[in-house]
PDB file of C-alpha atoms in Angstrom:
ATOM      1  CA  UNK B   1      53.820  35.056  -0.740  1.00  0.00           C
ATOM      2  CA  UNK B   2      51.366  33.761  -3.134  1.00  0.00           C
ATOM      3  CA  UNK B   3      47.781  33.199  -2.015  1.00  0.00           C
ATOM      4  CA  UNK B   4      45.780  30.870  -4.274  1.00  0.00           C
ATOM      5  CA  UNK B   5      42.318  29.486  -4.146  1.00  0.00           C
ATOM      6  CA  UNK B   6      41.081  25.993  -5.446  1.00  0.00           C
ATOM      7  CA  UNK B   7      37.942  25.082  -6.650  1.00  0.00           C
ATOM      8  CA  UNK B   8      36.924  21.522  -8.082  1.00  0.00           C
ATOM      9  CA  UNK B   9      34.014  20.699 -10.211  1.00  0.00           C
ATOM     10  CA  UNK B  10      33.911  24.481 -11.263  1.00  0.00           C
ATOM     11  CA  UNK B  11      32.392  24.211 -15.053  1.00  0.00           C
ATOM     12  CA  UNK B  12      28.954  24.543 -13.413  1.00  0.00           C
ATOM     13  CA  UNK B  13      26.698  24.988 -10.892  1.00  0.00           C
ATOM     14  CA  UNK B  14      27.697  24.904  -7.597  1.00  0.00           C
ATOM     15  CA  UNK B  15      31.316  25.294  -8.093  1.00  0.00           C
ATOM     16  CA  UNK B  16      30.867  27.622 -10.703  1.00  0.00           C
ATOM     17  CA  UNK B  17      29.060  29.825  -7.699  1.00  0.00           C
ATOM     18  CA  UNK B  18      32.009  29.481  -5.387  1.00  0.00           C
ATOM     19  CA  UNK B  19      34.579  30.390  -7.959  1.00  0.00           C
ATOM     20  CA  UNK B  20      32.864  33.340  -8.761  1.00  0.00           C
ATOM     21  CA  UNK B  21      31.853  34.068  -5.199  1.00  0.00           C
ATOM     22  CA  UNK B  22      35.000  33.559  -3.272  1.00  0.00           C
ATOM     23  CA  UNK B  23      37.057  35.932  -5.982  1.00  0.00           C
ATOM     24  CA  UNK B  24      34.872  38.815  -4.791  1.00  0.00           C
ATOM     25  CA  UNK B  25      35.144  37.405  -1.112  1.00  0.00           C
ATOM     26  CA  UNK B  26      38.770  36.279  -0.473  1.00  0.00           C
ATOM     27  CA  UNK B  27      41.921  37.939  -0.890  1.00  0.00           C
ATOM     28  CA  UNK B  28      43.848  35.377  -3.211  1.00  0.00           C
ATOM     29  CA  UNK B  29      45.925  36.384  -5.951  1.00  0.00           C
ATOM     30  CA  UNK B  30      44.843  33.282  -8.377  1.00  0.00           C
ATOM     31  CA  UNK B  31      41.731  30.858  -8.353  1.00  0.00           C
ATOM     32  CA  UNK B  32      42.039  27.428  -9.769  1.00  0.00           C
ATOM     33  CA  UNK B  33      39.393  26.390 -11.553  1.00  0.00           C
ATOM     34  CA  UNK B  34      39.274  22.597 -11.658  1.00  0.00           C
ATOM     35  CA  UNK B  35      36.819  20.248 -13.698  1.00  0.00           C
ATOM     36  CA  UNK B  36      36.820  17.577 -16.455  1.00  0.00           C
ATOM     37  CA  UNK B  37      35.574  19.926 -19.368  1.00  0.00           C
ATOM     38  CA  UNK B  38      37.695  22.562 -20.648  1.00  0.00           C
ATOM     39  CA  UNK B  39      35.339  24.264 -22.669  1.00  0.00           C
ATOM     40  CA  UNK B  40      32.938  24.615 -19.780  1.00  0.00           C
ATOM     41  CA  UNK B  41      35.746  26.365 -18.090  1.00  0.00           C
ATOM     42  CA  UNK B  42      36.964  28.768 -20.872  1.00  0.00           C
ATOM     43  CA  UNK B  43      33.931  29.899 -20.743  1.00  0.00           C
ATOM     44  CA  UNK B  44      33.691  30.867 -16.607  1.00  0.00           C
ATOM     45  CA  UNK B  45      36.610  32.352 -17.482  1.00  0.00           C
ATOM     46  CA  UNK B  46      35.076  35.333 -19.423  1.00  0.00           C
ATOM     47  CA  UNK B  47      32.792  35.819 -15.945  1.00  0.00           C
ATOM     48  CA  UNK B  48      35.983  37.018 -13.747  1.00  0.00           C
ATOM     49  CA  UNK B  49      36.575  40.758 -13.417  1.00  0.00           C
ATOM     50  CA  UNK B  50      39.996  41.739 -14.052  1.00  0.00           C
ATOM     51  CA  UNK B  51      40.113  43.630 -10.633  1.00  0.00           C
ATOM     52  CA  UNK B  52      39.913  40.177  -8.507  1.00  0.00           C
ATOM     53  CA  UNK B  53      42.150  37.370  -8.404  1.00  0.00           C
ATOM     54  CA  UNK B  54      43.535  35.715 -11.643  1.00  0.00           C
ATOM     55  CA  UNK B  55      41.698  32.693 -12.703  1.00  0.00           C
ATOM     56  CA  UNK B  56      43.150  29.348 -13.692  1.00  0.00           C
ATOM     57  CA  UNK B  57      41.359  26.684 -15.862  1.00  0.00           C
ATOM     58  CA  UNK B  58      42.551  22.852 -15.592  1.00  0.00           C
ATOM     59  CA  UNK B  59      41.253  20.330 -16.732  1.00  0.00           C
ATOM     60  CA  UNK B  60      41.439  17.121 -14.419  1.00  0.00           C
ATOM     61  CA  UNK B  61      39.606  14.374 -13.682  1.00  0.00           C
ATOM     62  CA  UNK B  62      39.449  14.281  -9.585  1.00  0.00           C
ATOM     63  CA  UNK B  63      38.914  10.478  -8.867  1.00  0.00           C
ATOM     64  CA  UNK B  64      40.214   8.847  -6.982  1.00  0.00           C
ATOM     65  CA  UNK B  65      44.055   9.001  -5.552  1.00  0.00           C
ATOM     66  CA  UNK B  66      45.466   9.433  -9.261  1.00  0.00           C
ATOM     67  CA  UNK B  67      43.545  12.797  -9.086  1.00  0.00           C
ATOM     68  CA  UNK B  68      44.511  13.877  -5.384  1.00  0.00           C
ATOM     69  CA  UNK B  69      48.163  13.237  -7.052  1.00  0.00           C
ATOM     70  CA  UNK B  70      47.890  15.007  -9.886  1.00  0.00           C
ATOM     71  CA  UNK B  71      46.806  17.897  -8.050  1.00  0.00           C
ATOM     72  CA  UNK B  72      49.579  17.567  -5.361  1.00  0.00           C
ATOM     73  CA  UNK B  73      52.105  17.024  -8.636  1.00  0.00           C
ATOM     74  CA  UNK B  74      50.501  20.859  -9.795  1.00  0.00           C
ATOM     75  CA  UNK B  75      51.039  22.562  -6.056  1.00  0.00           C
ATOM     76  CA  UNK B  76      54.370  20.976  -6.097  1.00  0.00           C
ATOM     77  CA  UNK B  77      55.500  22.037  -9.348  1.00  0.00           C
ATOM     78  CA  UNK B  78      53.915  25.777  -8.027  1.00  0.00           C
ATOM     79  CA  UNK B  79      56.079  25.837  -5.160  1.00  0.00           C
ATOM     80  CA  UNK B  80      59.493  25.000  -7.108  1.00  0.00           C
ATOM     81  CA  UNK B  81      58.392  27.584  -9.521  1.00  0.00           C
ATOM     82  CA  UNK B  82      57.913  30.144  -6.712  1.00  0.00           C
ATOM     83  CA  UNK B  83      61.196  29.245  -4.367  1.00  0.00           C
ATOM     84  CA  UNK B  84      61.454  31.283  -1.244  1.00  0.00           C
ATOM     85  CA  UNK B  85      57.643  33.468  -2.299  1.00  0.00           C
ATOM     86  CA  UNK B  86      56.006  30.928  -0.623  1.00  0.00           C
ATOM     87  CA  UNK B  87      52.492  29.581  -1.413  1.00  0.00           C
ATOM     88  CA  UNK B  88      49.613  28.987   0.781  1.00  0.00           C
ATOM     89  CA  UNK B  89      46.348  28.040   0.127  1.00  0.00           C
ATOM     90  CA  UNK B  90      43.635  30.581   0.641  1.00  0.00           C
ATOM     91  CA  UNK B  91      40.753  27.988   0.433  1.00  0.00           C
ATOM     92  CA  UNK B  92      39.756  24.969  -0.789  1.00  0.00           C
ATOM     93  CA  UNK B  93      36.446  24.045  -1.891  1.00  0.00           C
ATOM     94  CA  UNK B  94      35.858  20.716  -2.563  1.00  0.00           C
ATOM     95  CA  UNK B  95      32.548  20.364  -5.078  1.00  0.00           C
ATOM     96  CA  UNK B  96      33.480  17.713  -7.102  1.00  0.00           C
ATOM     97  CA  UNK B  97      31.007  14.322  -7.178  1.00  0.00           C
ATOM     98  CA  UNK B  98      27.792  13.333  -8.539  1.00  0.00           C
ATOM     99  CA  UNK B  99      24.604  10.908  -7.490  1.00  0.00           C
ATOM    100  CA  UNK B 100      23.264   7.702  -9.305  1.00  0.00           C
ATOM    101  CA  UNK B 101      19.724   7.008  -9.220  1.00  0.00           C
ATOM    102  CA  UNK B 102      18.579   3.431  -8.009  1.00  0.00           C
ATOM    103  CA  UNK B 103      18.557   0.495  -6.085  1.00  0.00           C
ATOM    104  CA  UNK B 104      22.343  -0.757  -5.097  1.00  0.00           C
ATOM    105  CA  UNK B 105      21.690  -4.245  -6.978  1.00  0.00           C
ATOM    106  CA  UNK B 106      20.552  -2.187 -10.107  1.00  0.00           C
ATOM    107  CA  UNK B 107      22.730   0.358 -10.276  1.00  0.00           C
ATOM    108  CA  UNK B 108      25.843  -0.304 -12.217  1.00  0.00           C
ATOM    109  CA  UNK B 109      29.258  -1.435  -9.989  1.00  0.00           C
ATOM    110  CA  UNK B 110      31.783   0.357 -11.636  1.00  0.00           C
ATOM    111  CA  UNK B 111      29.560   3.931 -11.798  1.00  0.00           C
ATOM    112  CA  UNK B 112      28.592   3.636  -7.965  1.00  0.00           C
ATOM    113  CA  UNK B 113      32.888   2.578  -6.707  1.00  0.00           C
ATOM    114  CA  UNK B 114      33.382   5.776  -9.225  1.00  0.00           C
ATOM    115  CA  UNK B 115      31.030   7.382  -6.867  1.00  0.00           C
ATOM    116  CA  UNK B 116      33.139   6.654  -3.769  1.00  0.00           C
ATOM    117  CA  UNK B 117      35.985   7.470  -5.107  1.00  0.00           C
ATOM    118  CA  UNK B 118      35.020  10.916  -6.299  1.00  0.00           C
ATOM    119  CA  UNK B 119      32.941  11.622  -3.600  1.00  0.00           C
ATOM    120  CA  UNK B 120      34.883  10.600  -0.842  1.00  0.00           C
ATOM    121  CA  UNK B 121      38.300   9.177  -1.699  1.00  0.00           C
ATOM    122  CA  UNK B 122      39.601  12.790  -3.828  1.00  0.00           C
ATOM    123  CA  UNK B 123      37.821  14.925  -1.396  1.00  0.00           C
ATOM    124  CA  UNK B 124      39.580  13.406   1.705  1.00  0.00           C
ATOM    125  CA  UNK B 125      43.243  13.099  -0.069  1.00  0.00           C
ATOM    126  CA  UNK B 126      42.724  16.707  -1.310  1.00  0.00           C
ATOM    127  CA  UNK B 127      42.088  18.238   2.367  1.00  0.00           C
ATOM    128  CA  UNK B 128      45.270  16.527   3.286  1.00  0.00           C
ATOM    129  CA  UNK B 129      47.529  17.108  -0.143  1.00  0.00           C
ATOM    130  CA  UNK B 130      46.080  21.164   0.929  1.00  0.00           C
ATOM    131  CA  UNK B 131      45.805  21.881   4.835  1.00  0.00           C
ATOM    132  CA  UNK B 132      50.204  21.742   5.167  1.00  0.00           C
ATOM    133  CA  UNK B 133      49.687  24.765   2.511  1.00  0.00           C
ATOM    134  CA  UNK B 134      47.375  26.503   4.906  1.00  0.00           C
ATOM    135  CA  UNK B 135      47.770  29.235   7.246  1.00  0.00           C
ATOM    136  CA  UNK B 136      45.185  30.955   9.912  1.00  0.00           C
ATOM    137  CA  UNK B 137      42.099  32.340   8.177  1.00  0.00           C
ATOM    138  CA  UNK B 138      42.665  29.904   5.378  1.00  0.00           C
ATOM    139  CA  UNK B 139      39.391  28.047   4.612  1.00  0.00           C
ATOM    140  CA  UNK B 140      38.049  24.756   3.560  1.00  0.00           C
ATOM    141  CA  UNK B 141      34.574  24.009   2.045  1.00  0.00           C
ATOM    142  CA  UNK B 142      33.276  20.234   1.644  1.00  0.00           C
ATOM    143  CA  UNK B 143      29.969  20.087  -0.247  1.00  0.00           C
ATOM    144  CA  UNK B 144      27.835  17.212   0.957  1.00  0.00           C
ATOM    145  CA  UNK B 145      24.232  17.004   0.960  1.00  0.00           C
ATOM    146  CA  UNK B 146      20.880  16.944   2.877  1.00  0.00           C
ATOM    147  CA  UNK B 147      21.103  13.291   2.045  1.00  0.00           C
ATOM    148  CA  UNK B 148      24.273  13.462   4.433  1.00  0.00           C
ATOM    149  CA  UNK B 149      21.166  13.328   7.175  1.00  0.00           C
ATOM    150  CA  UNK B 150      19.816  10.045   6.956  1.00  0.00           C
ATOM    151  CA  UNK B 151      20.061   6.724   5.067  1.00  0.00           C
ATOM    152  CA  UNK B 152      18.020   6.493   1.799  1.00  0.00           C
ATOM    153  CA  UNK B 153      17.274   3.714  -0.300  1.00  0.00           C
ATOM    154  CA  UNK B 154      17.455   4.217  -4.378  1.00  0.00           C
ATOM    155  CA  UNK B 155      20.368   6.333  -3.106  1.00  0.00           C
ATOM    156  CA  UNK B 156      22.103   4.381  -0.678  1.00  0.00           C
ATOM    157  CA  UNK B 157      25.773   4.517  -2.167  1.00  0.00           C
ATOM    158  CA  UNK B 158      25.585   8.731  -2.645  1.00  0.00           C
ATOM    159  CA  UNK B 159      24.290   9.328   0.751  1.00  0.00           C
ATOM    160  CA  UNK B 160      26.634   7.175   2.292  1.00  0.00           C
ATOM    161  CA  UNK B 161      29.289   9.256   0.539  1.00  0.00           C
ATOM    162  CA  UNK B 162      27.729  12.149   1.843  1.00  0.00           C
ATOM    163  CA  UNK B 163      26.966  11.345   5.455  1.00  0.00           C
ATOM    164  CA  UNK B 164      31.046  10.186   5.532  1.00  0.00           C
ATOM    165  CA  UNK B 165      31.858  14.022   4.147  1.00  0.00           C
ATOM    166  CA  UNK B 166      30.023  15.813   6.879  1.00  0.00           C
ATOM    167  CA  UNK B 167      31.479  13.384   9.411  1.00  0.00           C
ATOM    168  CA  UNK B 168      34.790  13.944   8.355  1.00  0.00           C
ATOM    169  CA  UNK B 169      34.778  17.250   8.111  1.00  0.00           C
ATOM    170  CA  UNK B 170      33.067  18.159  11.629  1.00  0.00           C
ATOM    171  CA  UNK B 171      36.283  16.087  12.659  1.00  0.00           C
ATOM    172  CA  UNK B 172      39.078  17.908  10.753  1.00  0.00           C
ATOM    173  CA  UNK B 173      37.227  20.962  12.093  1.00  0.00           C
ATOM    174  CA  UNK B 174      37.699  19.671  15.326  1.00  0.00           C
ATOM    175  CA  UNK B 175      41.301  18.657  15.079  1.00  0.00           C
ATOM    176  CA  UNK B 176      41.990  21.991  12.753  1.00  0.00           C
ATOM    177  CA  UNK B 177      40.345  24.552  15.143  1.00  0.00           C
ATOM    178  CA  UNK B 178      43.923  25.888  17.049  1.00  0.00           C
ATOM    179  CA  UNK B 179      45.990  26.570  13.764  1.00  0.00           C
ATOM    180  CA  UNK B 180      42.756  28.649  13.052  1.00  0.00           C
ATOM    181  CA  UNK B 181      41.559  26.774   9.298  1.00  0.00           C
ATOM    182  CA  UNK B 182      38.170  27.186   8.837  1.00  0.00           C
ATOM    183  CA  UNK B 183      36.588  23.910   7.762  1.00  0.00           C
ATOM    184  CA  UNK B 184      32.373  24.254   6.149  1.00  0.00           C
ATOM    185  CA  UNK B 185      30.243  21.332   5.601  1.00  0.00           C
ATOM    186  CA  UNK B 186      27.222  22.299   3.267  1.00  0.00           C
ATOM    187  CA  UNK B 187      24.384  20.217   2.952  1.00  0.00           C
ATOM    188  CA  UNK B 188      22.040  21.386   0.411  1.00  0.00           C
ATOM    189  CA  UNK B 189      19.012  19.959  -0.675  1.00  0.00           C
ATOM    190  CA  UNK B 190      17.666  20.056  -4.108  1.00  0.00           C
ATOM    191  CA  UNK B 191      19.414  22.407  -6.229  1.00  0.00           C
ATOM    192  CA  UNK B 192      19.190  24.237 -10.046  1.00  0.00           C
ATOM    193  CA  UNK B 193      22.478  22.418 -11.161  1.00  0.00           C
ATOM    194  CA  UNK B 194      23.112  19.451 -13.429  1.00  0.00           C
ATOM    195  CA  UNK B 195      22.859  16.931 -10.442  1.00  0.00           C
ATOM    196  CA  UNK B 196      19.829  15.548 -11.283  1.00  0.00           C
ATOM    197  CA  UNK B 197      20.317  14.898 -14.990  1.00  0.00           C
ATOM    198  CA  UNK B 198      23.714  13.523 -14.388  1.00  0.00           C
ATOM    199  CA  UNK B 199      21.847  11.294 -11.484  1.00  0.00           C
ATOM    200  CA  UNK B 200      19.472  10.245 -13.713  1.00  0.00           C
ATOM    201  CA  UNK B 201      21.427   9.752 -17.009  1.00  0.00           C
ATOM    202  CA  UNK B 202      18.832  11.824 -18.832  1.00  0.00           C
ATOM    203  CA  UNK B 203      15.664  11.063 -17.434  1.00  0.00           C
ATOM    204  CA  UNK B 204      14.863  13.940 -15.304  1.00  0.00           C
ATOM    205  CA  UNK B 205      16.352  17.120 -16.210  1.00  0.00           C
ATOM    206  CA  UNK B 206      15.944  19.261 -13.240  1.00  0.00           C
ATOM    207  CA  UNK B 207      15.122  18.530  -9.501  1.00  0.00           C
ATOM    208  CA  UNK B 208      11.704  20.049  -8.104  1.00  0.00           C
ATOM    209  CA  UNK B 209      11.920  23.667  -6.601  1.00  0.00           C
ATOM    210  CA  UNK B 210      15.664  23.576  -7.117  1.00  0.00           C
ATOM    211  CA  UNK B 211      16.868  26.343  -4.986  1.00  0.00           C
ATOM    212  CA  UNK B 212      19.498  28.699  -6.855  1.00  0.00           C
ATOM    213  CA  UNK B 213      23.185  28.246  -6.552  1.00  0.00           C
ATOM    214  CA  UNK B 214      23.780  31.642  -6.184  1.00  0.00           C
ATOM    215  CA  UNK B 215      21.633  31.330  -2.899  1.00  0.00           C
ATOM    216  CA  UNK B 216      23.441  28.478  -1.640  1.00  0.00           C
ATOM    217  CA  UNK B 217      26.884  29.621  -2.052  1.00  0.00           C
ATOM    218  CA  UNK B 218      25.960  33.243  -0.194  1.00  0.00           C
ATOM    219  CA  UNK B 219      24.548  31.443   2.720  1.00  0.00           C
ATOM    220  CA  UNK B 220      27.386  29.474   3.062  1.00  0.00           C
ATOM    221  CA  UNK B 221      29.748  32.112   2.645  1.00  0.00           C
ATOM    222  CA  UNK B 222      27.779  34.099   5.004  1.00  0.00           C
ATOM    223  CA  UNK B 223      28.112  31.070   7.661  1.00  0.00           C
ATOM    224  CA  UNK B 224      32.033  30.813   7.570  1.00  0.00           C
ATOM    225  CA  UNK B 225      31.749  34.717   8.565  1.00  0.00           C
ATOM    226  CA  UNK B 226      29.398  33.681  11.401  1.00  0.00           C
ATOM    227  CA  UNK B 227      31.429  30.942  12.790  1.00  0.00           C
ATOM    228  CA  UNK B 228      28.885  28.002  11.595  1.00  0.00           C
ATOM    229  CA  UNK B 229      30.350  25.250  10.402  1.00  0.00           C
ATOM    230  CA  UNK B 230      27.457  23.144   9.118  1.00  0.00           C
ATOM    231  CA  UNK B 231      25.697  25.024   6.222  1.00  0.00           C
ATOM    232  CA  UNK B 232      21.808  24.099   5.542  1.00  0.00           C
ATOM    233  CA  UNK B 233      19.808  27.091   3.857  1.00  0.00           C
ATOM    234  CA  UNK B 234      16.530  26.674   3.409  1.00  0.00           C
ATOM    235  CA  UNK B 235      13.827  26.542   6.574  1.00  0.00           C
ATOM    236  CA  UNK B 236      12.721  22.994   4.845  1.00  0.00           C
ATOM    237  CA  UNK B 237      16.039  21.567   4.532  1.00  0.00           C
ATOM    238  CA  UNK B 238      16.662  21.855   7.943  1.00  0.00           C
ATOM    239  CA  UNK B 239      13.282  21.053   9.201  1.00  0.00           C
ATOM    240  CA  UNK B 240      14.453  17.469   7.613  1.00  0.00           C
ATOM    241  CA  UNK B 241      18.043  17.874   9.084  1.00  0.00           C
ATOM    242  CA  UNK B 242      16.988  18.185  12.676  1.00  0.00           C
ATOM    243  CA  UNK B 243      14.038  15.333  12.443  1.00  0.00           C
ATOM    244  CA  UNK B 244      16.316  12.722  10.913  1.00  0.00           C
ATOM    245  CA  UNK B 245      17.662  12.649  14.646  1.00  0.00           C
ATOM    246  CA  UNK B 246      14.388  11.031  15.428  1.00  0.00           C
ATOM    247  CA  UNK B 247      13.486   8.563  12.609  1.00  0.00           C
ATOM    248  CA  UNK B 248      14.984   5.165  12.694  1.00  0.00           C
ATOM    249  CA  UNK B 249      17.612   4.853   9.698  1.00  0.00           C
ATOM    250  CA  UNK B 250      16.228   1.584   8.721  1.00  0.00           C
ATOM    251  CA  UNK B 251      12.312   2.768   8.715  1.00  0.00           C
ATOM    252  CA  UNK B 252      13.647   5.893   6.898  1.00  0.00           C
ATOM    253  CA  UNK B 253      15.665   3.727   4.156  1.00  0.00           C
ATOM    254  CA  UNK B 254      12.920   1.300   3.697  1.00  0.00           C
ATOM    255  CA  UNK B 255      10.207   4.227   3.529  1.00  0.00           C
ATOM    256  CA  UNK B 256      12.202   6.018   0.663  1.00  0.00           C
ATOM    257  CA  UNK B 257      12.966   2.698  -1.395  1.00  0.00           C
ATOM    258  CA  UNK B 258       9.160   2.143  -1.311  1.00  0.00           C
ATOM    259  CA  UNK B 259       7.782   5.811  -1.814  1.00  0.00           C
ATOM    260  CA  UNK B 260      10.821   7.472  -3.161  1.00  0.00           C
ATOM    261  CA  UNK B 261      11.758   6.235  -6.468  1.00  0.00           C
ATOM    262  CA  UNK B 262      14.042   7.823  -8.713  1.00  0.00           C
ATOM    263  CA  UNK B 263      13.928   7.699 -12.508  1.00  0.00           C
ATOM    264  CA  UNK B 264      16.936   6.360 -14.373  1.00  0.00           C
ATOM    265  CA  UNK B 265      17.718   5.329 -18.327  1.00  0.00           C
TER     266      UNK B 265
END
């Protein structure tokens, strides 16, 4: 039986942190590393010790349902190759997506449908192209955000995106609990990735007192051992998480378009 781990948008940051992370954590005998930019990935490559799992690079770009397929044609094509072995999925972590900065009408169409599709669409058809692949102890990670919490405007397309991930996946941990899958929502807040840059198309570099991915990732780790199944690290974070239960969405959106812009080229 061969136990493999998947991680999507691994070339930095975040999923860079799980990838390295979960091969010193898990027990699978390969990691796939999955992102858009190959060179980014050769490169993580170097960071694996030869003692843990054997890492995979491929490069793929996730949207949408052409990217959920292509990565049911690879675990298809994995299975033939392995006949009666077997493969199951050790975990999943789903990490993939990016933000836009700005108002809905300003924003560009095709960049914030990209958005859903990315964010939401590959994330959902990847948890089901995986879970039939899974077995007890087998574990799923969705990333979604702080901005899962509440309704903001100048972001109103990403957290929608977001607030749908942690609903969905509170859900398939519901429905998942009895086969024994593990399914983690984390919802950081600002972190020291490329979010903001990306967000921003080149206008602000880095997000104020980014908190570390390395931080983020242990925490979360350190929450699937405890049984938690909504991740939120920092004592700020989820200050914000537990008032958004008591601030109107609308007042909250309208207070944020006002107060909270967000630079964008």
């Amino acid at each position: 039986m061969k136990r493999i781990s998947i991680v999507t948008g691994a070339s930095s940051g975040l999923g860079r942190e799980f990838a390295l992370q979960l091969a010193k954590k898990r027990t699978a005998d390969e990691i796939w590393l999955i992102a858009r930019r190959m060179d980014r990935l050769e490169d993580i490559l170097k960071e694996f010790e030869t003692s843990g799992p054997k890492p995979r690079a491929i490069a793929l770009d996730l949207s949408g349902k052409q990217g959920v397929d292509a990565v049911a044609a690879l675990l298809e094509k994995e299975k033939t190759a392995l006949g009666t072995e077997g493969l199951v999925i050790d975990a999943l972590v789903n990490n993939a997506g990016f933000g836009t900065y700005g108002t809905f009408r300003e924003t560009d169409r095709n960049r914030q449908l990209e958005m859903i599709d990315l964010n939401s669409v590959s994330l959902t058809g990847l948890c089901h192209v995986a879970v039939p692949l899974m077995t007890a102890g087998s574990v799923i990670i969705n990333v979604a955000s702080l901005a899962a919490f509440a309704a903001l405007g100048n972001f109103a397309v990403y957290a929608a995106t977001k607030s749908y991930v942690m609903r969905f996946s509170v859900a398939l941990s519901a429905e998942l609990e009895d086969t024994g899958i593990f399914v983690e929502t984390v919802c950081p807040g600002p972190v020291d990735t490329e979010f903001a840059n990306v967000a921003s198309r080149g206008a602000r570099e880095k997000v104020v007192d980014g908190k570390k991915p390395s931080a983020v990732v242990a925490h979360c780790l350190k929450n699937i051992r405890k049984g938690k199944r909504v991740s939120v690290m920092a004592l700020k974070w989820k200050f914000k998480a537990f008032m958004s239960r008591f601030v109107d969405p609308y007042s909250f959106a309208r207070w944020t378009y006002l107060h909270e812009k967000r630079p964008s080229k």
